Amino acid sequence: MIVLLVLIPLSFVIAVAFLGSFVWAVRTGQFEDTETPALRMLPHDGVGPSPETSPIHTLPVIQKL
Amino acid sequence: MTLPVQPTACSTGAPAPVRCAHCGLACPPGAPSEADHRFCCRGCQSVYSLLHQEGLGEFYSLSPDAGVRPGPDDPQQFAFLDQPEIRAQYADFCDGQRLRATLRVPAIHCLACVWLLENLFRLEPGFGASRVAFGRRELFIEIDLNRLSFSRAATRLAELGYPPEFRLADLEESNHSVRARIHRHEWLRLGVAGFAFGNTMLFSLAQYLGMEAGSTPGFRPLTGWLSLVLALPVVVYSAGDYWRASWLSIRQRRLAIEVPIAVGIVAIFLQSTWEVVSGHGPGYFDSLAGLLFFLLIGRAFSRVAWDRLSFERDYKSFFPLAVTRRSASGDTTVVIGQLDVGDRVVLRPGDLIPADGRLLSETTRIDYSFVTGEAEPVGQVRGDLLYAGGRQRYGIIEVAITKPVSQSYLTSLWDQAAFRKQRGERLDSLLNRYSPRFTAIILALAIGSALFWWPTDPARAVKAFVSVLIVACPCALALAAPFSLGTAQRMLARHRIFLRNPQVIEDLAGIDGVVLDKTGTLTQPNQGELVFQGEALSESERQALRAMAAHSSHPVAERVRAWLGTDGGPQEVRDFSEVPGAGIEGRIGSLELRLGSPAWFRDLGIVPPEAESSASALLAMDGKWRGAFHWGGELRPGVDALIRTLENRLPIWLLSGDRDREGSRWRTVFSPSTTLCFGQSPMEKLDKIRTLQCSGHRIMMVGDGLNDAGGLRQSTVGVAVVEAIGTFSPASDVILDARSLPMLSDVLTYSHRVMRVVRICLGISTAYNLVGLTIAARGELQPVVCAILMPLSSVTVVAAGCGLAAWSARKLQRNSIPVPSPT
């Protein structure tokens, strides 16, 4: 059972990685709006501008301070 | 401003009206049509054709009530947005070429709205990417300023039926980013606690299941230390709000619910740390993390962000942002805050007077219903003083500002102490009454059991002392109210009754008197039956009037046409003209007709009898007064039944800003014992409520407009009745859709039931505590017992709270009009 001493820290590291990804998701605003994405998938042709047709979609993201 | 689609009330017996292909409202006779589609107005028709031309016809298949009727066209409405300093205030980013902004669009109501607004770039090349935040009713948008100005973009949205809302308050403080930051922290706190809970539980489980590994040396210290490491961020970060709240409540010398929780957390953490460091045992870190995880879920649940509703709107929300200032160099748009005494401003019909001023034009009529509740506009002549908050109703006028914005009547009204009633956490809520007692009992028990064991077994005495603090952690107590009340809040929201916070339920349950406002609350604006006063119209006169009214799309003309009934064949109308804000005139055959406002008739020298000055529209033929059209405020459907039910259970007072014009009519609606007061100013309403409260009543005030704002704040529970959720409403505890008004009595009953559910939950939690405390006081608490008992009691309380609160709501379901789900 000595292998537990390796496996437990390993599982801990993996868990911390998941926590890290959660923190990243929150910080990049993925939890800001939990309602609209569920609606957006419903129309047949999808919602939201497509890259070809949106003329200025390539603007860099600048956060207001 | 466009209101979201409302079902129109159909008079009984009439054939089903033709529905507009765009907005779904009933089409008046003679409405525009295209192919086999009918429309209620030109605005709807143009939106419909535009969407089909651009290949966006799918809009209508996405939701049964997709279209919103566009408001009246006013190209100057958003002109102020093109001023660089205002533009900079509202834009998130702007470099002169491109602009990004987050706009508040209250009309967003369904999937089709999201789809259309995110496809704006297909309609107009100047629009870039756009994204909707449905819950907050916000539209994030990019605009290419070389092709489309900011004001033009806003006008375009308004034309489609989605006018963006710009408010003065937005200019003063940007709370958008603050809110977003708090929101993120809540998620992170919850995430960290959940992460620690899962992992410590995994370590402990092995030990609980007997994998206690004498066989694996170093296993126990390893998991112990790992659990300690996991628990640290939970105690420091996730529990942060509890430390803050307890510190605050200790400084204020009261025992809020957070204090025993904080004491429990400290006890568990110190005891467990000592056990791990000294190698005595595994500690209670799993229980600790689990406790905070459940507590934070409870908090998140009870604070479901009703972002779309702002309950803290002040008078500034009612004010326009910018006005047109007239100077020697021409007209410019200025922000209200920049108005100086002596400035001349130009106001169009429907504009709100931004600050006290003197009238420079000849005559006008001002509607002070916002301020005084009096529905009838007041006539004013040159030189009269006009007060801020009045709505301009006639012609285009010029006003010289005499007082700066912040010193006007409305502002002084709002600066009254009572208008600024603090609406913080209630101190005497059920939970806060319960928690000092709870804390006292627990401390007594802990000290008692320690003293009991001390003479015989000092080690056991210490263990008993700490165990009592650990196991008695009032997690179930802290969960009972948030989950039951939070569920109740959601249930009510389904019926378009929105509570400021879950605690309002408790206030509702304590109500023992109701104060009602009349205009706009019990009555519907402009929904009464149209009545013609004067000598009956002959058939030829009716036909002539119908022909002329058909030329105007003004709501009054449309209603007069609808009142006249079916079409009697086309008639030629000559010399037709429409005087904005005044009326219409024209010649049919040899008959000269005029239909318009009393003020217009006075100007024309056609003086109507005095009684008719309150009429909605007057009719003149060949220059002579012929009759008047009236429509009174009609009772909202279901209101008389509501009044009867309420009168049976509570005392009621009617406080109306209106004069006693319809007093006798209202006497028949209310029972003789009910007090009806007319001609009440906002201050008098507030005083009346204060007097009632001084005599021991807990008052619910039901009102609408700004003239009730003081009363709504002073009352124990202020209920604002609004025509459309998302439009302006004064600061209040409850925002109620006008269609849900008949349910008010059921809401009171429901709040009583929910409070009973909370008490049941407190009972369950007490039962668990008794079991745990018995074991703990004997100094025999094992970590495994703690790890089972604490989550179990939390889960039972949560299940009972949510389940019973939802079950109690079934009666609401039966009594209400079917409401489409918000999505």
Coordinates of N, CA and C in Angstrom, one line a residue, chain A residues 33 36 40, chain B residues 108 118 131-140:
Chain A
D33 N -22.4 35.3 -17.5 CA -23.7 35.1 -18.1 C -24.0 33.7 -18.3
T36 N -27.6 33.3 -21.5 CA -27.7 33.5 -23.0 C -27.1 32.3 -23.8
R40 N -28.6 30.7 -27.2 CA -27.9 30.9 -28.4 C -27.8 29.7 -29.3
Chain B
I108 N -35.5 43.3 -24.3 CA -35.1 42.0 -24.6 C -35.9 41.0 -23.8
E118 N -28.0 39.8 -32.0 CA -26.7 39.3 -32.3 C -26.4 39.2 -33.8
R131 N -23.3 41.1 -28.7 CA -23.6 40.0 -27.8 C -24.6 40.4 -26.8
V132 N -25.5 39.5 -26.5 CA -26.6 39.8 -25.5 C -26.3 39.1 -24.2
A133 N -26.4 39.8 -23.1 CA -26.5 39.1 -21.8 C -27.9 39.1 -21.4
F134 N -28.6 38.0 -21.6 CA -30.0 37.9 -21.4 C -30.5 38.3 -20.0
G135 N -29.8 37.7 -19.0 CA -30.3 37.9 -17.7 C -30.3 39.3 -17.3
R136 N -29.2 40.1 -17.7 CA -29.1 41.4 -17.3 C -29.8 42.4 -18.3
R137 N -30.3 41.8 -19.4 CA -30.9 42.7 -20.4 C -29.9 43.7 -21.0
E138 N -28.7 43.2 -21.3 CA -27.7 44.1 -21.8 C -27.2 43.6 -23.1
L139 N -26.9 44.6 -23.9 CA -26.4 44.4 -25.3 C -25.0 45.0 -25.4
F140 N -24.0 44.1 -25.6 CA -22.7 44.6 -25.8 C -22.5 44.7 -27.3

